[in-house]
Short mmCIF file of C-alpha atoms in Angstrom, two decimals:
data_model
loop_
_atom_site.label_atom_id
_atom_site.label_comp_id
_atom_site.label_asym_id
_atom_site.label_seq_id
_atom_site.Cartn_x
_atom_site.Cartn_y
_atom_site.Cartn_z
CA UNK R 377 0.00 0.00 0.00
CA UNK R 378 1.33 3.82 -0.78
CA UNK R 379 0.47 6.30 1.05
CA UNK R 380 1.26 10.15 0.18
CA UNK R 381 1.86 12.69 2.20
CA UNK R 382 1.44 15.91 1.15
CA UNK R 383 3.12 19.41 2.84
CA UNK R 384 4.79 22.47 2.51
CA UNK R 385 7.33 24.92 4.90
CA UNK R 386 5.33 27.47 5.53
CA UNK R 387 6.28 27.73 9.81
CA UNK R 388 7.41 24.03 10.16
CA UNK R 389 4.35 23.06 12.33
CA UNK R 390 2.96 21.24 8.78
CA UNK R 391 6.68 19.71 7.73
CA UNK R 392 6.18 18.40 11.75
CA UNK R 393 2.53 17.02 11.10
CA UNK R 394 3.47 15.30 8.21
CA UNK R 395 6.87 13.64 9.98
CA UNK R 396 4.64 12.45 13.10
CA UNK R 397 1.90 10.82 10.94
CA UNK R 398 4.93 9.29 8.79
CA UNK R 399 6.25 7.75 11.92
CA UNK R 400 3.14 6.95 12.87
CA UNK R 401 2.04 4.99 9.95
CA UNK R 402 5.83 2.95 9.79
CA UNK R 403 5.32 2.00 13.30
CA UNK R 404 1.19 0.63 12.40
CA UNK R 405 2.32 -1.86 9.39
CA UNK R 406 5.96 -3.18 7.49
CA UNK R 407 4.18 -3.19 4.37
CA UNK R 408 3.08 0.13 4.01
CA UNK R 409 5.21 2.78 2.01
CA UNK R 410 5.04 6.40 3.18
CA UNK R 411 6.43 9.12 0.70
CA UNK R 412 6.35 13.09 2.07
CA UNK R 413 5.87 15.94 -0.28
CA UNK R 414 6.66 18.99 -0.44
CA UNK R 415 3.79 20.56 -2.65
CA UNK R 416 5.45 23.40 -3.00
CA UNK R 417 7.83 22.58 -4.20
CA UNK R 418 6.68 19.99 -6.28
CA UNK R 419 4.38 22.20 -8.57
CA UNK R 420 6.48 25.67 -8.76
CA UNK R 421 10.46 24.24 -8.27
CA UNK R 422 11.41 27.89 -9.35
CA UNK R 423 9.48 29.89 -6.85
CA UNK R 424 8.64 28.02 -3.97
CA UNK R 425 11.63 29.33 -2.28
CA UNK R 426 10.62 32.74 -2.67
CA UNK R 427 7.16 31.96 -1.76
CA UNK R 428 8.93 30.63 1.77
CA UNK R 429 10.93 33.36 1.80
CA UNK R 430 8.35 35.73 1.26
CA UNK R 431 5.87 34.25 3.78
CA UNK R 432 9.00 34.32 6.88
CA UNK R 433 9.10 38.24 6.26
CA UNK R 434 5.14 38.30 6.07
CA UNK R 435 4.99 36.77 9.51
CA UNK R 436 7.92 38.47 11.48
CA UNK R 437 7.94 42.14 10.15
CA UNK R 438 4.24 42.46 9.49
CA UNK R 439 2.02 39.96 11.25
CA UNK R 440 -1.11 42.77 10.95
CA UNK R 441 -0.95 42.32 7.34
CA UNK R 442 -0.21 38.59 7.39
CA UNK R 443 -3.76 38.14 9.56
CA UNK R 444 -5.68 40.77 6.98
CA UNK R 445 -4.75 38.58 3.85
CA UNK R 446 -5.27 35.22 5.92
CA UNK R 447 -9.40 36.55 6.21
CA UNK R 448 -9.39 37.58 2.96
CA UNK R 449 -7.95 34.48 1.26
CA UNK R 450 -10.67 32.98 3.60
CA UNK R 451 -13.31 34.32 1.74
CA UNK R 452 -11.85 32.82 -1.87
CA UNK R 453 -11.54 28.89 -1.53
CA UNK R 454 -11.61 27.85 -4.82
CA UNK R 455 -8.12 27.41 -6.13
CA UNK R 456 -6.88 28.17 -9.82
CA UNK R 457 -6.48 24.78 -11.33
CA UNK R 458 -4.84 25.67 -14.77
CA UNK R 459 -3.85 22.42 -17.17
CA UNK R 460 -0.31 22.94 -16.39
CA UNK R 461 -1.00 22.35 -13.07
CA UNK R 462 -3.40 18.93 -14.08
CA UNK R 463 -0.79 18.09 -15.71
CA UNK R 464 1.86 18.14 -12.66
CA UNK R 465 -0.79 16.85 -10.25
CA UNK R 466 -0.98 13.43 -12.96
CA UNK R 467 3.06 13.20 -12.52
CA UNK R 468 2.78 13.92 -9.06
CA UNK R 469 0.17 11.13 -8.48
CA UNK R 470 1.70 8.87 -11.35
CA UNK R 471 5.12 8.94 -9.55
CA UNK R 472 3.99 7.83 -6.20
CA UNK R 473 1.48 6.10 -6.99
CA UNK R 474 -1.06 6.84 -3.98
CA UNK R 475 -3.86 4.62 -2.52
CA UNK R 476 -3.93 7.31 -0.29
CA UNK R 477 -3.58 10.97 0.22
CA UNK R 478 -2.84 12.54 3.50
CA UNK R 479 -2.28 17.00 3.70
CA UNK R 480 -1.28 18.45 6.42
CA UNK R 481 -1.57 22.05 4.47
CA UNK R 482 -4.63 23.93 3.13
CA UNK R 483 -3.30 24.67 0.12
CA UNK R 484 -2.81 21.00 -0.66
CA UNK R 485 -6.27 19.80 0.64
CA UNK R 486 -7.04 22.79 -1.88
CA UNK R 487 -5.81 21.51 -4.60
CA UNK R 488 -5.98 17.88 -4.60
CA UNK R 489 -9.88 18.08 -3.80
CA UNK R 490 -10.38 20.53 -7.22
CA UNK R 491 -8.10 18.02 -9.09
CA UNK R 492 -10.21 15.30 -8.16
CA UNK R 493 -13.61 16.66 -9.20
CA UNK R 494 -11.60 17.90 -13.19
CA UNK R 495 -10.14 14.20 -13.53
CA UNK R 496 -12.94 12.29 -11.32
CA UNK R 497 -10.07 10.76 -9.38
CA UNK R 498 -10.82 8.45 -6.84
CA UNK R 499 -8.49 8.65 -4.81
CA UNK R 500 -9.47 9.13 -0.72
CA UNK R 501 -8.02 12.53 0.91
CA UNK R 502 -7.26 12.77 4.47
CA UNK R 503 -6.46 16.30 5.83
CA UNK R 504 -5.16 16.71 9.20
CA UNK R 505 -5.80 20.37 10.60
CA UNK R 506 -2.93 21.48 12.60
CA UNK R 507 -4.36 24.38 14.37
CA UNK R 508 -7.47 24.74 17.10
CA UNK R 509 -8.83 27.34 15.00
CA UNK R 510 -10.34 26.69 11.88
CA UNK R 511 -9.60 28.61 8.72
CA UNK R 512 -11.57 28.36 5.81
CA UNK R 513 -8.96 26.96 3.68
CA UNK R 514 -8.91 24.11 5.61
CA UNK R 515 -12.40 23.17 4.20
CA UNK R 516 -12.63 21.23 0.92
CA UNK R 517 -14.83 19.03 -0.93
CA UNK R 518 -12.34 16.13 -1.78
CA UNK R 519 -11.57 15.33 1.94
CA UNK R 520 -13.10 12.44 3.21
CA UNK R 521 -11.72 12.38 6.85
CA UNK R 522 -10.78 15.65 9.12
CA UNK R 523 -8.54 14.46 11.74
CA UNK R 524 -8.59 17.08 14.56
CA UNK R 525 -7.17 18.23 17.65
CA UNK R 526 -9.47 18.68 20.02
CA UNK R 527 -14.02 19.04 20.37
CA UNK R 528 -13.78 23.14 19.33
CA UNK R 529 -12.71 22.32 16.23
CA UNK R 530 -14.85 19.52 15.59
CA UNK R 531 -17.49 21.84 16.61
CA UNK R 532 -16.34 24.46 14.23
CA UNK R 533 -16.66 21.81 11.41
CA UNK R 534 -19.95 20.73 12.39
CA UNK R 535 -20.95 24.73 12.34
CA UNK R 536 -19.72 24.84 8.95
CA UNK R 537 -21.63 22.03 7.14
CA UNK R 538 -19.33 18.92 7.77
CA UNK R 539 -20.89 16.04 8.65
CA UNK R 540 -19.90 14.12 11.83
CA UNK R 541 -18.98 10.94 10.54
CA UNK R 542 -16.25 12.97 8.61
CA UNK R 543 -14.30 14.09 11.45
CA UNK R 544 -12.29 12.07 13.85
CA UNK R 545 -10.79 14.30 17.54
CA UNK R 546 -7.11 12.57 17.42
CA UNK R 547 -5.49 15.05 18.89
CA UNK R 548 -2.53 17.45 16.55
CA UNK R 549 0.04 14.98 15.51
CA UNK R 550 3.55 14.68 17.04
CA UNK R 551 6.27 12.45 17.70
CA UNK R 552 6.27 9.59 19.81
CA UNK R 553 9.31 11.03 20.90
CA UNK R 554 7.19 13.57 22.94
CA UNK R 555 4.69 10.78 24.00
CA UNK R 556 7.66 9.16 25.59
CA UNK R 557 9.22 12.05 27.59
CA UNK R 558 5.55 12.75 29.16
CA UNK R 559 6.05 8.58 30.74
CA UNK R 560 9.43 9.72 31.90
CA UNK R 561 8.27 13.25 33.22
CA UNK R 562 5.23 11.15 34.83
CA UNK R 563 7.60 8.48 36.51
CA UNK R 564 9.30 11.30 37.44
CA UNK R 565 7.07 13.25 38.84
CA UNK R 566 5.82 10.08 40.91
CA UNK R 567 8.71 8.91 42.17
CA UNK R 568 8.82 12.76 44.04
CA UNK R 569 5.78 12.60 45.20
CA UNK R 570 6.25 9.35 46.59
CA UNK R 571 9.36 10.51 48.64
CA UNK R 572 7.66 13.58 50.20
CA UNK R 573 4.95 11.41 51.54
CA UNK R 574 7.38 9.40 53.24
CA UNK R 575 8.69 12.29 55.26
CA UNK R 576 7.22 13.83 58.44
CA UNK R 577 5.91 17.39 57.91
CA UNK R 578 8.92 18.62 60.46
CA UNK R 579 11.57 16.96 57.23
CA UNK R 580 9.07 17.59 54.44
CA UNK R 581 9.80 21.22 55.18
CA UNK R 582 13.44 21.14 55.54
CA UNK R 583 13.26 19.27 51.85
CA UNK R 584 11.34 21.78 50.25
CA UNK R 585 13.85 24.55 51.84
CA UNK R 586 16.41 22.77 50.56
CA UNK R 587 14.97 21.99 47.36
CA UNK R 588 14.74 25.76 46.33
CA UNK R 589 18.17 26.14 47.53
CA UNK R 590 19.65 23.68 45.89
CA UNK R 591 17.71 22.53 42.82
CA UNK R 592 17.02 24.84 39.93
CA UNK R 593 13.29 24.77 37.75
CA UNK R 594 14.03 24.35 34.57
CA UNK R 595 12.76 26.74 31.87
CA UNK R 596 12.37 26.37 28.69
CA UNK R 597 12.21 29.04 25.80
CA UNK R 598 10.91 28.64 22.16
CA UNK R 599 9.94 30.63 19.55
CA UNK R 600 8.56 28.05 17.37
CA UNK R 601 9.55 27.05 13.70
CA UNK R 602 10.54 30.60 12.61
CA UNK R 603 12.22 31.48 16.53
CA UNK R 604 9.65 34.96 17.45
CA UNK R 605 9.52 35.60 20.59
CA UNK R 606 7.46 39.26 21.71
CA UNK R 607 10.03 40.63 23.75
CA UNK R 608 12.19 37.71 24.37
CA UNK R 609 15.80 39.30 24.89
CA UNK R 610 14.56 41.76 27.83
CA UNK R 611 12.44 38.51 29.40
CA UNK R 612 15.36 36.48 29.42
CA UNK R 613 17.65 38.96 30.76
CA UNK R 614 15.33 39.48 34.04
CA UNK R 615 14.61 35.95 34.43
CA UNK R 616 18.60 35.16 34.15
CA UNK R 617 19.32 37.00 36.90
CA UNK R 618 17.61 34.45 39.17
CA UNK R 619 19.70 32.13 40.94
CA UNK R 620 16.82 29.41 40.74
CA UNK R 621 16.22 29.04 37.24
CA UNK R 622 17.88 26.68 34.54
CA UNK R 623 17.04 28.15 31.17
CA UNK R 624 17.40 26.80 27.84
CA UNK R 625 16.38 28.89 24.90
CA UNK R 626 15.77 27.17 21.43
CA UNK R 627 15.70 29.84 18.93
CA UNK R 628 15.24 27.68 16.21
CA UNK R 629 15.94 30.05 12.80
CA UNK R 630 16.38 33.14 14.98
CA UNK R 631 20.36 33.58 14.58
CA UNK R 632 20.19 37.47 15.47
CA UNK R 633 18.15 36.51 18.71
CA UNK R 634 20.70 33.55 19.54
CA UNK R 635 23.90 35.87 19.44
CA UNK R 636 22.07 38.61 21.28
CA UNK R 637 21.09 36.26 24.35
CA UNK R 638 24.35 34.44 24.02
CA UNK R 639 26.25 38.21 24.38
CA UNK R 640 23.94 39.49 26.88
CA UNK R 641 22.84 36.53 29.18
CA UNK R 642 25.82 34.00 28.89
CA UNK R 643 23.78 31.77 31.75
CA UNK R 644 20.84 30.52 29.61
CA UNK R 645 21.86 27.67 27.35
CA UNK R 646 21.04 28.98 24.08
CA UNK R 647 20.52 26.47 20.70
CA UNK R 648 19.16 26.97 17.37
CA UNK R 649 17.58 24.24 15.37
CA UNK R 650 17.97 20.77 17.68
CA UNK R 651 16.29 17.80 16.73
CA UNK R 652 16.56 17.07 20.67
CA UNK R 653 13.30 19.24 21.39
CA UNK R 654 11.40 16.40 23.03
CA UNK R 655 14.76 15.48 25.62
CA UNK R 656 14.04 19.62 26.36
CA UNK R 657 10.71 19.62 27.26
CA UNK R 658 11.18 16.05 29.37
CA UNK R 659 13.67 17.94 31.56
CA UNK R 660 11.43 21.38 31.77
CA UNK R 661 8.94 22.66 34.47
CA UNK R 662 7.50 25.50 32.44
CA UNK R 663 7.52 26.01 28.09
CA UNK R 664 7.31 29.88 27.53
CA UNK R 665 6.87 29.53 23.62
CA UNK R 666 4.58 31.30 20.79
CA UNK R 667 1.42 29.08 20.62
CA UNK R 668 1.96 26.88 17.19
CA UNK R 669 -0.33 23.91 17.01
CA UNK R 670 2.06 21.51 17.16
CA UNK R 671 4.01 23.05 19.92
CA UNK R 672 1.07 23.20 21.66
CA UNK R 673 0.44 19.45 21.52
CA UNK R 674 4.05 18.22 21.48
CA UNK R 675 3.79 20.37 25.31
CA UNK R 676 0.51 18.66 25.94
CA UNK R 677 2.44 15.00 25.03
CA UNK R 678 5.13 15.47 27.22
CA UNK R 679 3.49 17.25 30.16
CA UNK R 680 5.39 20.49 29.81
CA UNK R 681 2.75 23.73 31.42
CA UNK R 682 2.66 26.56 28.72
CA UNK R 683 3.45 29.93 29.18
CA UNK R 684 2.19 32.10 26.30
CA UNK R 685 2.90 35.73 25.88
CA UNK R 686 1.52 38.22 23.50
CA UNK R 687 0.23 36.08 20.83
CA UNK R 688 -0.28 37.84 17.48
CA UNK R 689 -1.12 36.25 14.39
CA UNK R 690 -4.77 35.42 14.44
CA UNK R 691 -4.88 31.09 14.51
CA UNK R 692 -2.11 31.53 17.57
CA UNK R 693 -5.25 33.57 19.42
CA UNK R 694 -7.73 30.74 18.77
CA UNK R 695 -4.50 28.38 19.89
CA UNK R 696 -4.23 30.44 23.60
CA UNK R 697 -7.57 30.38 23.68
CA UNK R 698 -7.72 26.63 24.21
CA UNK R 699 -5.12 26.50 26.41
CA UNK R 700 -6.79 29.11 28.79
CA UNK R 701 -9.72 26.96 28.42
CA UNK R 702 -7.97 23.87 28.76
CA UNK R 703 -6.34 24.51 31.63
CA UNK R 704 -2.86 23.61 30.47
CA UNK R 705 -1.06 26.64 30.60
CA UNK R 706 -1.17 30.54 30.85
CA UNK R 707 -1.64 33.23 28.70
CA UNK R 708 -0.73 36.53 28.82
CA UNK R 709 -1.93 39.09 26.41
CA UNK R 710 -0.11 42.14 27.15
CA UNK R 711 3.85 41.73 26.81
CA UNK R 712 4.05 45.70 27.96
CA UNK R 713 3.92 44.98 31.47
CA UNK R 714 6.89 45.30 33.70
CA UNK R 715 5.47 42.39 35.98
CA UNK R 716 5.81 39.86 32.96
CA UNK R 717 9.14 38.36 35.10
CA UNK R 718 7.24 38.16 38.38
CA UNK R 719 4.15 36.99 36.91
CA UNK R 720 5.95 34.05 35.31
CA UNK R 721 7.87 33.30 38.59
CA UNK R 722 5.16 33.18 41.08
CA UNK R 723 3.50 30.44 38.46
CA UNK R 724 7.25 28.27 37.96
CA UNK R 725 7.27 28.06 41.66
CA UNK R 726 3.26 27.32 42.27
CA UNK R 727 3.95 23.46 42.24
CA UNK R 728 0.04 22.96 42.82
CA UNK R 729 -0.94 25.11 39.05
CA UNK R 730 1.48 22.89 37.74
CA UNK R 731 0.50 19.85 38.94
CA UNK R 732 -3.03 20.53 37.98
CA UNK R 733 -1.97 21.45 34.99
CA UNK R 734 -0.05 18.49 33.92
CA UNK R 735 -3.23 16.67 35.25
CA UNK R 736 -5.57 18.55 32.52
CA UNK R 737 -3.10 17.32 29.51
CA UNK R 738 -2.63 13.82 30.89
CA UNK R 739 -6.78 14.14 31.10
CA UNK R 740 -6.87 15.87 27.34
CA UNK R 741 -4.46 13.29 26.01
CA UNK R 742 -6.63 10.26 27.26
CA UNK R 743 -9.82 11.61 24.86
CA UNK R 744 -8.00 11.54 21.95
CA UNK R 745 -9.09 8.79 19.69
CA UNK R 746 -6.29 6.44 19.22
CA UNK R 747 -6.48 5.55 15.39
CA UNK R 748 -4.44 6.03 12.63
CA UNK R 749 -5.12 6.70 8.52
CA UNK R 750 -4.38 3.17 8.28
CA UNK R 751 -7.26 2.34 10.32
CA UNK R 752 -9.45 4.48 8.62
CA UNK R 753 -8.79 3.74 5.68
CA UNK R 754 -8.61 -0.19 6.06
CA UNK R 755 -12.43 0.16 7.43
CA UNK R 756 -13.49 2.17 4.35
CA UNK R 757 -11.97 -0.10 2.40
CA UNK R 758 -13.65 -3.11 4.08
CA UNK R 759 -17.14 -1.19 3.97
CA UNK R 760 -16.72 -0.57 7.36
CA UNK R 761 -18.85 2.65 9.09
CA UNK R 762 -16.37 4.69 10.64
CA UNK R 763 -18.72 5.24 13.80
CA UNK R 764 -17.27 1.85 14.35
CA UNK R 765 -14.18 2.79 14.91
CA UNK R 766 -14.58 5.82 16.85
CA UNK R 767 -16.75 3.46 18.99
CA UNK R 768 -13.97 0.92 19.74
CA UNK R 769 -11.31 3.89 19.82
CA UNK R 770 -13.66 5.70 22.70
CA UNK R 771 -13.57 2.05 24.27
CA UNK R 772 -10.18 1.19 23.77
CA UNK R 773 -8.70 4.59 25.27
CA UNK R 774 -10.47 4.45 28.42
CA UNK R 775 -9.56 0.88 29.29
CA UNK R 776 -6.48 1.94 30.84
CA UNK R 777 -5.52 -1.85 32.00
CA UNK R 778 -6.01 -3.13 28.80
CA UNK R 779 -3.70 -2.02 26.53
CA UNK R 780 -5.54 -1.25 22.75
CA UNK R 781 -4.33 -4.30 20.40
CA UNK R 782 -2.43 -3.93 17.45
CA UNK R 783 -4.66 -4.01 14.73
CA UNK R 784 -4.23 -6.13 12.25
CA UNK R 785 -2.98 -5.01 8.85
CA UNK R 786 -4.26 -7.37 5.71
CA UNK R 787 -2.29 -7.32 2.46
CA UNK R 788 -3.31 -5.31 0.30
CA UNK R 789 -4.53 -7.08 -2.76
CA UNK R 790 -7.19 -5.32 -4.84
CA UNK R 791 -6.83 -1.96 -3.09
CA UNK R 792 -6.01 -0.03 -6.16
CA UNK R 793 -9.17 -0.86 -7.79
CA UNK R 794 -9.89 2.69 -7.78
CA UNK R 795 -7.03 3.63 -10.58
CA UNK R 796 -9.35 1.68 -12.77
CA UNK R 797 -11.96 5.21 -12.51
CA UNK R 798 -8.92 7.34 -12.17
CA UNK R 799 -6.60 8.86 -15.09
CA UNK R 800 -3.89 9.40 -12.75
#
């Protein structure tokens, strides 16, 4: 079987989707071959790293803008399907050879869907939407699952026209490499709290004196993909000045932000790109980042409290939103105050916030419905309804004694009957 994923670098949140759902599927069946796009690139070689380009400076030097033309392209769904780019989609599709189509991208949900209704492919489309808030763009009549991160969005779907049995709450994508570091964090975490209970309250006092004396919280800065933070080199220097605190500051793409914090606070471990994110968060108490969807629920995997300030481009506000809501984190709107150091301080050190905190995600996490593509697509396949599976899913993920069975993967003879209806 050949599965396609389609993508495109515009903030690496999608390039991040698309990786997790790869790993995902290679870990579900042997005999499954996953192939990651860039669509991009794929139709316009030339100028897709202009477009890139072009977006970066949209986002970091006028985010107002950025927001105004996001609404407006809102309002314009349709794509321009010209024949040259038919004729690219049949190469694309002819190369790879899909039974399946996955997008983690608007534009490519976009796309595919109008190329499907000009060449009546057949072809099933599976788009994963990789923010809370849903954009318009995300919408399109060739997808026949929305996978989705959590019940506002599903209930934004449902407000639009989609029906039900279309959309499946699995949480935003990530890498098991976050799902492991919230065990650790949890074992962790246990293992503490086990030890204080075997003190008397006389030496449980004396531990947690000594514990601020001695042992540092560990922060952790991000800026997401494209390393923005509102204010992050005056932050840092006030919280660096705090014998307490452990920071680590990924700036990811941010190189003039790196050598300024590097110069001016020479305590906080400062990295760019690392593929070691997940080994970050394990060891953190608090993530101050710039709410992305999948840094949101890479924090939410491994059990990592958010700390969100000044969010500005307009699906980041719909992201805070849910973690206010949630319960997972905390937002502040206003980066102007002076208290911004304090405020973040007096939450670090509130081990209770935290705690409940860490409970909401471990709570959140367990809703999620724990299926793949594979399994969707092996019960549409098999005539299957897909209430069915959310059904055993629902089951499955609250029977926390029994873990959920691997499920098993058939060959897959005959699954390509649909090329026979299909040009491509």
């Amino acid at each position: 079987m050949n599965i396609l994923i389609l993508t495109g670098r515009f903030g690496m949140g999608h390039i991040k989707a698309a990786g997790a759902i790869a790993e995902q599927l290679r870990q579900t069946a042997d005999d499954v071959r996953v192939d990651t796009v860039d669509f991009m690139e794929f139709l316009f070689p030339t100028l897709s790293s202009g477009i890139y380009k072009g977006f970066q400076l949209l986002v970091s030097r006028c985010s107002g803008l950025y927001n105004d033309l996001n609404r407006i392209a809102g309002r314009y769904g349709d794509v321009p399907m010209k024949n040259a780019l038919l004729r690219k989609i049949d190469r694309l599709l002819a190369l790879y050879q899909p039974d399946l189509i996955i997008a983690t991208l608007p534009i490519c949900g976009q796309y595919i869907s109008a190329y499907k209704a000009r060449r009546c492919c057949k072809v099933p489309m599976y788009t994963y939407i990789t923010d809370i808030t849903v954009h318009e763009e995300w919408l399109s009549a060739g997808t026949d699952l929305y996978f989705v991160g959590d019940e506002t969005t599903r209930n934004a779907l449902l407000s639009r026209g989609i029906p039900s049995d279309k959309i499946l709450v699995t949480g935003i994508p990530v890498s098991q490499a976050f799902h492991r570091a919230g065990d650790l964090k949890a074992d962790r975490n246990a293992a503490e709290t086990a030890a204080k209970e075997k003190m008397s309250e006389r030496s449980e006092t004396a531990y947690k004196v000594g514990t601020q004396s001695e042992e540092k919280k560990h922060l952790l800065v991000m800026g997401g993909g494209l390393g923005l933070i509102p204010g992050g080199l005056r932050l840092l220097q006030d919280l660096s000045r705090s014998p307490f605190l452990a920071i680590t500051l990924i700036a990811g793409s941010n190189q003039k932000l790196a050598e300024q914090v590097r110069a001016a606070c020479p305590a906080v471990q400062t990295l760019g790109y690392t593929d070691q994110v997940a080994r970050y968060m394990q060891q953190a108490d608090l993530l101050i980042t710039k709410p992305g969807g999948i840094t949101t629920f890479e924090a939410i995997a491994s059990r990592t409290p958010l700390y969100v300030v000044c969010p500005f481009l307009e699906q980041e506000k719909g992201n805070a939103h849910f973690i206010e809501n949630a319960g997972i984190g905390r937002v502040l709107w206003d980066n102007n105050s002076s208290d911004v150091g304090a405020d973040l301080l007096s939450l670090l050190f509130d081990t209770h916030r935290l705690s409940t905190m860490k409970d909401n995600m471990e709570r959140l996490s367990a809703s999620f419905l724990p299926v793949s593509p594979l399994d969707c697509y092996l019960a549409q396949m098999q005539r299957s309804p897909l209430a069915e599976i959310n059904l055993t899913a629902e089951i499955n993920s609250r029977e926390e004694m029994n873990p959920r069975p691997e499920m098993p993967v058939p060959k897959m003879q005959g699954t390509t009957a649909h090329r026979e209806v299909c040009p491509c």
